[in-house]
Short mmCIF file of C-alpha atoms in Angstrom, two decimals:
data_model
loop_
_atom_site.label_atom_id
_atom_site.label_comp_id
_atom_site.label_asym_id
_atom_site.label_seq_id
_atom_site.Cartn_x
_atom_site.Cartn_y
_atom_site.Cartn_z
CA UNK A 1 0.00 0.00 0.00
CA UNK A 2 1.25 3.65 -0.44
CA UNK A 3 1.84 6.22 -1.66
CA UNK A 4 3.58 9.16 -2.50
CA UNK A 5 4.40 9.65 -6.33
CA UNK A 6 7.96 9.51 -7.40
CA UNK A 7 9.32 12.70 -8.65
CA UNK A 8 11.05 13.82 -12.22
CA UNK A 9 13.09 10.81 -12.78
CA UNK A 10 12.06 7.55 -11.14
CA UNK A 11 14.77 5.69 -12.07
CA UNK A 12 17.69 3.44 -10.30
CA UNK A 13 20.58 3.44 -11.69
CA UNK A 14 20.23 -0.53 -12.57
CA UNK A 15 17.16 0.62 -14.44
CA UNK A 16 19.20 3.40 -16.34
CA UNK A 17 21.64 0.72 -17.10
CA UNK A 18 18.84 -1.20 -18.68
CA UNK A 19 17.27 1.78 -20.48
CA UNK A 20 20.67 2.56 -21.62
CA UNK A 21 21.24 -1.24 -23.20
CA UNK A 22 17.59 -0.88 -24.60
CA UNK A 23 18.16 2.03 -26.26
CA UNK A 24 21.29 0.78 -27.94
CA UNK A 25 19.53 -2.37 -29.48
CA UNK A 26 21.32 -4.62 -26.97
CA UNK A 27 17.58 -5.28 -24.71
CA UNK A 28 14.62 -6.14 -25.71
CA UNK A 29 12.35 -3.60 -27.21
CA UNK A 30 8.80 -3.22 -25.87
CA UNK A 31 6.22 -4.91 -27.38
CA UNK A 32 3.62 -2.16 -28.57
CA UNK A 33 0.66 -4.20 -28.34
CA UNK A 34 1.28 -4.80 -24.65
CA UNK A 35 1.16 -1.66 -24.03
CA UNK A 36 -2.39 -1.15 -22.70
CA UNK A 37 -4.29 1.81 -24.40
CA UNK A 38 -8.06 3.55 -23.54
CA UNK A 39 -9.46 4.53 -20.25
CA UNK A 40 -10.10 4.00 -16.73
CA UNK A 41 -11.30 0.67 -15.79
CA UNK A 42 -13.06 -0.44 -12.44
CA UNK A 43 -13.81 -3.38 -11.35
CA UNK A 44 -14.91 -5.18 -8.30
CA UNK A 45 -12.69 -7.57 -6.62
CA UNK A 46 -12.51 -9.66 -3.32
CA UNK A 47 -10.32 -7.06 -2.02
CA UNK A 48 -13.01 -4.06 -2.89
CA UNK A 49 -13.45 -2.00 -5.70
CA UNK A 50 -10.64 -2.00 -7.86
CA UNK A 51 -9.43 0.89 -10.35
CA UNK A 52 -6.57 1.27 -13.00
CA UNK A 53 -6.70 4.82 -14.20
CA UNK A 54 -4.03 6.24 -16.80
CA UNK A 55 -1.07 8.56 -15.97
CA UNK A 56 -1.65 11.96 -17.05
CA UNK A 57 1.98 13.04 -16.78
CA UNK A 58 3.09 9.56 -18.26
CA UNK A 59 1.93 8.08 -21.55
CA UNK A 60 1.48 4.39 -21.26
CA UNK A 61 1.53 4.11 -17.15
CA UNK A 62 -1.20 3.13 -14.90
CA UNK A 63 -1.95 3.55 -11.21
CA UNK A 64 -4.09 0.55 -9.12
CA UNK A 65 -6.45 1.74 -6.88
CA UNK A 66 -8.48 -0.50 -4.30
CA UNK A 67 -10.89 1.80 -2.45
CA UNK A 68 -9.71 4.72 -3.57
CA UNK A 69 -6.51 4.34 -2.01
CA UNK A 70 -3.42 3.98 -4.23
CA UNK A 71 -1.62 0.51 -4.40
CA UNK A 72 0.40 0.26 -7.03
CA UNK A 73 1.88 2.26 -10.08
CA UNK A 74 2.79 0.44 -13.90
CA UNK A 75 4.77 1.94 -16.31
CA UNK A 76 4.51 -0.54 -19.15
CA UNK A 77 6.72 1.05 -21.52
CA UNK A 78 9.52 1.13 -19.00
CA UNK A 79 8.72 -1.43 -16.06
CA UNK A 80 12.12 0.07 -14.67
CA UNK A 81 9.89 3.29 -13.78
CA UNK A 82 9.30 2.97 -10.13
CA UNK A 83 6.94 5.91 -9.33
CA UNK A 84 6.03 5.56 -5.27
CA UNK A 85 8.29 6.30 -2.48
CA UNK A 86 8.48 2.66 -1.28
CA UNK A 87 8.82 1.04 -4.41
CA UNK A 88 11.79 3.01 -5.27
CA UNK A 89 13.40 2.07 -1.33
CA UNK A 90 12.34 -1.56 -2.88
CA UNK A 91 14.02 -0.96 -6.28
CA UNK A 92 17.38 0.13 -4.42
CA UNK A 93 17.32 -3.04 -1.91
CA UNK A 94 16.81 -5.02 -5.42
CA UNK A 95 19.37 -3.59 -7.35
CA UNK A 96 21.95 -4.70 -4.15
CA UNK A 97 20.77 -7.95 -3.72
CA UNK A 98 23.66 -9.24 -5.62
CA UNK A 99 25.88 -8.15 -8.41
CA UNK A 100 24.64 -6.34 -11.39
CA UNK A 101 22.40 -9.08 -14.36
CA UNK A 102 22.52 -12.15 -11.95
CA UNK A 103 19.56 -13.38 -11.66
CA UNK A 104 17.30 -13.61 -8.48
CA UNK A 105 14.98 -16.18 -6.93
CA UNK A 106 12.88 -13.99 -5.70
CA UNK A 107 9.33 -14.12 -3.13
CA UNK A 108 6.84 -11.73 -2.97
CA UNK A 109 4.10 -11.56 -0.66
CA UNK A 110 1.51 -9.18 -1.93
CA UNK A 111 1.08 -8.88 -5.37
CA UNK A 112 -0.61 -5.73 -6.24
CA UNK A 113 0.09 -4.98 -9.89
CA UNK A 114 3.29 -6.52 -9.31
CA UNK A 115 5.42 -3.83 -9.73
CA UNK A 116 8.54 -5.20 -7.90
CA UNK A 117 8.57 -8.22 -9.89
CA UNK A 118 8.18 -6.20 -13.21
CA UNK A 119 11.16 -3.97 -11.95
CA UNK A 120 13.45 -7.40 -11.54
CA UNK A 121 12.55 -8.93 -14.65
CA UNK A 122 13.61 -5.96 -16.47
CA UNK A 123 16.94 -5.30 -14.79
CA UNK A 124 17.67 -9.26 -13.90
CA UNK A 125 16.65 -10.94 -16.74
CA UNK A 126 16.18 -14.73 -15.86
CA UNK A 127 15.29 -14.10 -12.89
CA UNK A 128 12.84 -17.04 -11.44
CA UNK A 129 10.10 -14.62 -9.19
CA UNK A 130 6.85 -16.42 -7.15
CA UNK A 131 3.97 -14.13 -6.22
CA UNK A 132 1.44 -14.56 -3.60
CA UNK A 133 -1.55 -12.66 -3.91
CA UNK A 134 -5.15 -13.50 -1.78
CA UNK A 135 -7.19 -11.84 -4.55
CA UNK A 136 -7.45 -13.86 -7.37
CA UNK A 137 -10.00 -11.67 -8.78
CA UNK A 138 -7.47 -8.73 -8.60
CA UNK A 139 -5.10 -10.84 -10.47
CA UNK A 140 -6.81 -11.66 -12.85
CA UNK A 141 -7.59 -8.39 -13.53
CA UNK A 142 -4.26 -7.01 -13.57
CA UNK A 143 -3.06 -9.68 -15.91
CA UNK A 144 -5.84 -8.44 -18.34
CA UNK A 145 -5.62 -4.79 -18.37
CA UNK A 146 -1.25 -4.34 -17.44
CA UNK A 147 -0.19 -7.73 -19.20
CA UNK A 148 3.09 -9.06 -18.53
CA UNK A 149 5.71 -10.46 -20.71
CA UNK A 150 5.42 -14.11 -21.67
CA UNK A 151 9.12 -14.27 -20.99
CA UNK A 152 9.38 -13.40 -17.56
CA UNK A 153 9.84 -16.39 -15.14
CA UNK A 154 7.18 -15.04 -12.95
CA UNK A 155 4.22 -17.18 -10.93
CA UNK A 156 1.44 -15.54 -9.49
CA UNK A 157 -0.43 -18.18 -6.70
CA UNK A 158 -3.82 -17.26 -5.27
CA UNK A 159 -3.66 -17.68 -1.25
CA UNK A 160 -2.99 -16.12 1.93
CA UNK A 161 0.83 -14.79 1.77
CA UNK A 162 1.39 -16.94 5.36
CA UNK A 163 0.10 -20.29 4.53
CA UNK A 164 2.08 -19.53 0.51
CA UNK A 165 5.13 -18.80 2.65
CA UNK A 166 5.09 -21.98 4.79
CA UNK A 167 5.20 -23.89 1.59
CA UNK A 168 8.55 -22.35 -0.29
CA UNK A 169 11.29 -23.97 -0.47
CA UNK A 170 13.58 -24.28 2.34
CA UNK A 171 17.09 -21.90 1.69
CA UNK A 172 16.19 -21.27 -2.02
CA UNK A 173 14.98 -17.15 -1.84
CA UNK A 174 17.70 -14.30 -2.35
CA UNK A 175 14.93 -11.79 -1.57
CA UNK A 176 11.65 -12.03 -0.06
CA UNK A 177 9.53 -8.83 -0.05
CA UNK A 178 6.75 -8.19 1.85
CA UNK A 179 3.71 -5.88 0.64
CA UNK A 180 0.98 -7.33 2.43
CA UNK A 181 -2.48 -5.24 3.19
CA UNK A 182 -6.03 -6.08 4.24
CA UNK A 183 -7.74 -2.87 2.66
CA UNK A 184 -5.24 -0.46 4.53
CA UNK A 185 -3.75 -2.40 7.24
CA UNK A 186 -1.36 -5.22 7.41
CA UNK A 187 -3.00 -8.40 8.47
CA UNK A 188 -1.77 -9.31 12.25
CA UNK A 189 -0.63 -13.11 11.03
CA UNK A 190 1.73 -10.84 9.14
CA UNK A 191 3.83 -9.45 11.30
CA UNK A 192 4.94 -11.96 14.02
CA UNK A 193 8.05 -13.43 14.81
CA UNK A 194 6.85 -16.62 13.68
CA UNK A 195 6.20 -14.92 10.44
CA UNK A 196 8.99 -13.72 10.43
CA UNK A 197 11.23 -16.76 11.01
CA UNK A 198 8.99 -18.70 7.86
CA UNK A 199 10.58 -15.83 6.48
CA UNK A 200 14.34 -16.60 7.38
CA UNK A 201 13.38 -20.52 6.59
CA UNK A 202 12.94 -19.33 2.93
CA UNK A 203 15.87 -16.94 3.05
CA UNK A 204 19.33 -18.60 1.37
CA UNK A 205 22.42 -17.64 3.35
CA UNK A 206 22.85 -15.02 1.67
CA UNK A 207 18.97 -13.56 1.60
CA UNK A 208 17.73 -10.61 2.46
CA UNK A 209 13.70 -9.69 3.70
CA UNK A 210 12.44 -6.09 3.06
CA UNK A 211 8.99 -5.11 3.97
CA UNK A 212 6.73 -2.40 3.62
CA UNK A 213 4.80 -1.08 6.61
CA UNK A 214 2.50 1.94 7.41
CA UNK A 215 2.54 4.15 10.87
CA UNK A 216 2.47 7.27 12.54
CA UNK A 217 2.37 9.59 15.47
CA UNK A 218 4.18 7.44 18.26
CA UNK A 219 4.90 5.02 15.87
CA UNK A 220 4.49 2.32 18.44
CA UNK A 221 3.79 -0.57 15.55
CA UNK A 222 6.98 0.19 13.21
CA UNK A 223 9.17 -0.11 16.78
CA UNK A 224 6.90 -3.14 17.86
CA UNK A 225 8.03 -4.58 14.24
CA UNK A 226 11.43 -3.86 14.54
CA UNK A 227 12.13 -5.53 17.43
CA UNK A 228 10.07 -8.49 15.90
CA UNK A 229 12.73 -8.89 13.15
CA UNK A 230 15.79 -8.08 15.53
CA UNK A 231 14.64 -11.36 17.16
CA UNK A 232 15.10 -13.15 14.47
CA UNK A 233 17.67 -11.66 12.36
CA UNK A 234 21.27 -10.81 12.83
CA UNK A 235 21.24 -7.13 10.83
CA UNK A 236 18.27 -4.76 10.78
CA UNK A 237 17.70 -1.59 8.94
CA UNK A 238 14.99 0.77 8.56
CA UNK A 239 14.39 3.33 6.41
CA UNK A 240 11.32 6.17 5.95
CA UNK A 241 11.37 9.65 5.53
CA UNK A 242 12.57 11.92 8.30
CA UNK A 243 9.32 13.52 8.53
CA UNK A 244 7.66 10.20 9.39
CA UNK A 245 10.50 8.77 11.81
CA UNK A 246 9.92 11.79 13.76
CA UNK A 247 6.31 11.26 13.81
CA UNK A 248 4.82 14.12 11.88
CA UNK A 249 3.48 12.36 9.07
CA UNK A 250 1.75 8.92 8.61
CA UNK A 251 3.32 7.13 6.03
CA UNK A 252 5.76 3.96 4.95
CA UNK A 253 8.87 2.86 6.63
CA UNK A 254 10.66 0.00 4.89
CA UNK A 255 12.51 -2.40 6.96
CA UNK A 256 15.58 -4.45 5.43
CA UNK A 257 16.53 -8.23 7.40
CA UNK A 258 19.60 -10.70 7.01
CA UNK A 259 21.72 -12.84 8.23
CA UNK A 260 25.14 -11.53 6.94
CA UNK A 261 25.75 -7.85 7.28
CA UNK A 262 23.61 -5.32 5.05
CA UNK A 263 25.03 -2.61 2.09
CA UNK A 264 24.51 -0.11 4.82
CA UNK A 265 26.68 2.66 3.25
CA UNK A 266 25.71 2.28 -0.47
CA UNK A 267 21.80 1.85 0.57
CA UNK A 268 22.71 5.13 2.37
CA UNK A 269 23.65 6.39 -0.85
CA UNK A 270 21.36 5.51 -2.92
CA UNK A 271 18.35 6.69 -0.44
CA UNK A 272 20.10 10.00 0.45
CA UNK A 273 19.85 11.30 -3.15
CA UNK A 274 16.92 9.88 -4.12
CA UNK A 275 14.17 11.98 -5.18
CA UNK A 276 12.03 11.44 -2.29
CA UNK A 277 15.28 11.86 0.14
CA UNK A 278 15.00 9.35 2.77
CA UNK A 279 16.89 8.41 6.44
CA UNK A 280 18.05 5.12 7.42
CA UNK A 281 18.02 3.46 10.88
CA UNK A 282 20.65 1.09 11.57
CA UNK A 283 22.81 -0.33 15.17
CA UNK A 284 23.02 2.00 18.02
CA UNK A 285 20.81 4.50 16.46
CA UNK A 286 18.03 1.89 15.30
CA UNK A 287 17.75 0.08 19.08
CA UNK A 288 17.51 3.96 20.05
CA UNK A 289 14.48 3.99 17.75
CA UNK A 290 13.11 0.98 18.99
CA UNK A 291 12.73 2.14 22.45
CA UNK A 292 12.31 -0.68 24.20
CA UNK A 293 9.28 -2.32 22.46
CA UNK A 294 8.83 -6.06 22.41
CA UNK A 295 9.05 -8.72 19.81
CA UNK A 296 5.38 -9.42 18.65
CA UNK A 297 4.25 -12.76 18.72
CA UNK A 298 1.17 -14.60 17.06
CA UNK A 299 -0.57 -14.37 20.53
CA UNK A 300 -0.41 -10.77 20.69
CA UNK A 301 -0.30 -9.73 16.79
CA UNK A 302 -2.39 -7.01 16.50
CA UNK A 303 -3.45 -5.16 12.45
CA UNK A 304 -1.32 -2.21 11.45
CA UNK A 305 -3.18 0.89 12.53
CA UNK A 306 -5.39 2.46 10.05
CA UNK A 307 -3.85 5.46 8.08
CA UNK A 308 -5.87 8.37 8.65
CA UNK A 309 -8.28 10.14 5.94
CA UNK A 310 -6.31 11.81 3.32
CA UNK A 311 -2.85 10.07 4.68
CA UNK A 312 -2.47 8.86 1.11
CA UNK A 313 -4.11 11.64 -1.09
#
């Protein structure tokens, strides 16, 4: 869920390698035909009503709405495009995942209008990407109206992202991402530490879990989930905006899990001159930011609290 839009140029600079081989006849051109033409469409789906409405500022890109509230953004022309705030946090975590073209097994939980897995099937090519969405209506209808090329290795399975997660293969992921939301709240099943260590069951050695979460004000539920994942994982990171960490602003944090120690001063980088400039959270000064909150467990899980009106607009 999200969702600030991205600013002038949207772009990682993995994707502006790839728009730079695609532009030189070395990538594969874009298929025309895919690239989905007309107006707004709505639709109802298990998750609500759903709507993909053009771009105006973007020829060929679309924005999924459930409710009203935006949940995704598609540019097919250019599925390197990553337009919100979180996606492009997302995009950067990608891009370091490992070295430049290799290929990633990659998990997502929450499916959206798969942007994520778009974004690594353009800059990985041959990368082998599973999907877990709940709404198979939603799917279906995002497959229909923001098609996806035949030649991506990418699954989409209908289910609940938990009981999907149970089932993956032991060790195989190098990146599991988490977008899960019930309307405009994460589902509590979602954000335990048993959750979480399903998670690091997945995870190869090497792995790495990033997830997308929504608070404010105290922010009592983004501390609550870090110190969920700092049960269960060696390195934690978190990163949001500054006006959000401090509590002014309701919004999404992404936090980054592993085993082995994190890209901590490239991520820095990358997220301190992006175009939605962003803060990250990490040792001394993320336990400070945790603030003595308490692992959640399934017992105790509890939804992530419901953005106010207009949080999104």
């Amino acid at each position: 869920m999200a969702r600030k839009r991205q600013g002038a140029d949207g772009q990682s600079n993995t994707a502006k390698q790839a728009n730079t081989a695609k532009q030189s006849g070395t990538a594969k051109q874009p298929d025309p035909a895919r690239q989905r033409g007309g107006g707004p469409v709505t639709e109802e789906v298990a998750s609500g009503t759903a709507e993909i409405v053009p771009d105006r500022d973007r020829p060929g890109a679309w924005t999924l709405l459930l409710d009203g509230t935006p949940q995704s953004h598609v540019d097919l022309a250019d599925p390197t495009y990553l337009s919100f705030e979180y996606q492009r946090r997302f995009g950067h975590i990608a891009d370091l995942a490992a070295p430049p073209n290799r290929p990633l097994t990659a998990l997502h939980l929450g499916g959206g209008a798969l942007t994520l897995a778009r974004y690594i099937a353009a800059t990985r090519p041959r990368s082998r990407q599973q999907v877990a969405e709940i709404d198979t209506r939603l799917t279906e209808l995002v497959r229909r109206e923001l098609p996806l090329d035949r030649n991506w290795q990418l699954r989409v399975r209908g289910g609940d992202a938990r009981e999907i997660l149970a089932r993956a293969p032991g060790g195989g992921a190098d990146l599991v991402v988490s977008d899960i939301y019930s309307g405009a709240r994460i589902p509590a099943h979602c954000t335990s530490v048993e959750f979480a260590r399903l998670v690091d069951d997945a995870l190869g050695p090497e792995g790495r879990y990033a997830v997308n979460i929504t608070d404010g004000g105290r922010l009592d539920f983004a501390r609550g989930q870090v110190a969920t994942l700092r049960a269960v994982f060696a390195e934690v990171a978190l990163i949001a905006d500054p006006t959000v960490l401090r509590g002014r602003r309701f919004g999404n944090l992404v936090l980054l899990a592993a085993r082995q120690p994190l890209p901590i001063p490239e991520l820095t980088r990358r997220i301190a001159t992006d175009s939605f400039p962003g803060r990250i959270e990490h040792g001394p000064r993320l336990v400070d930011f945790q603030a003595g909150a308490v692992p959640v467990t399934d017992e105790g899980a509890r939804p992530s609290p419901a953005p106010p009106s207009g949080a999104f607009d």
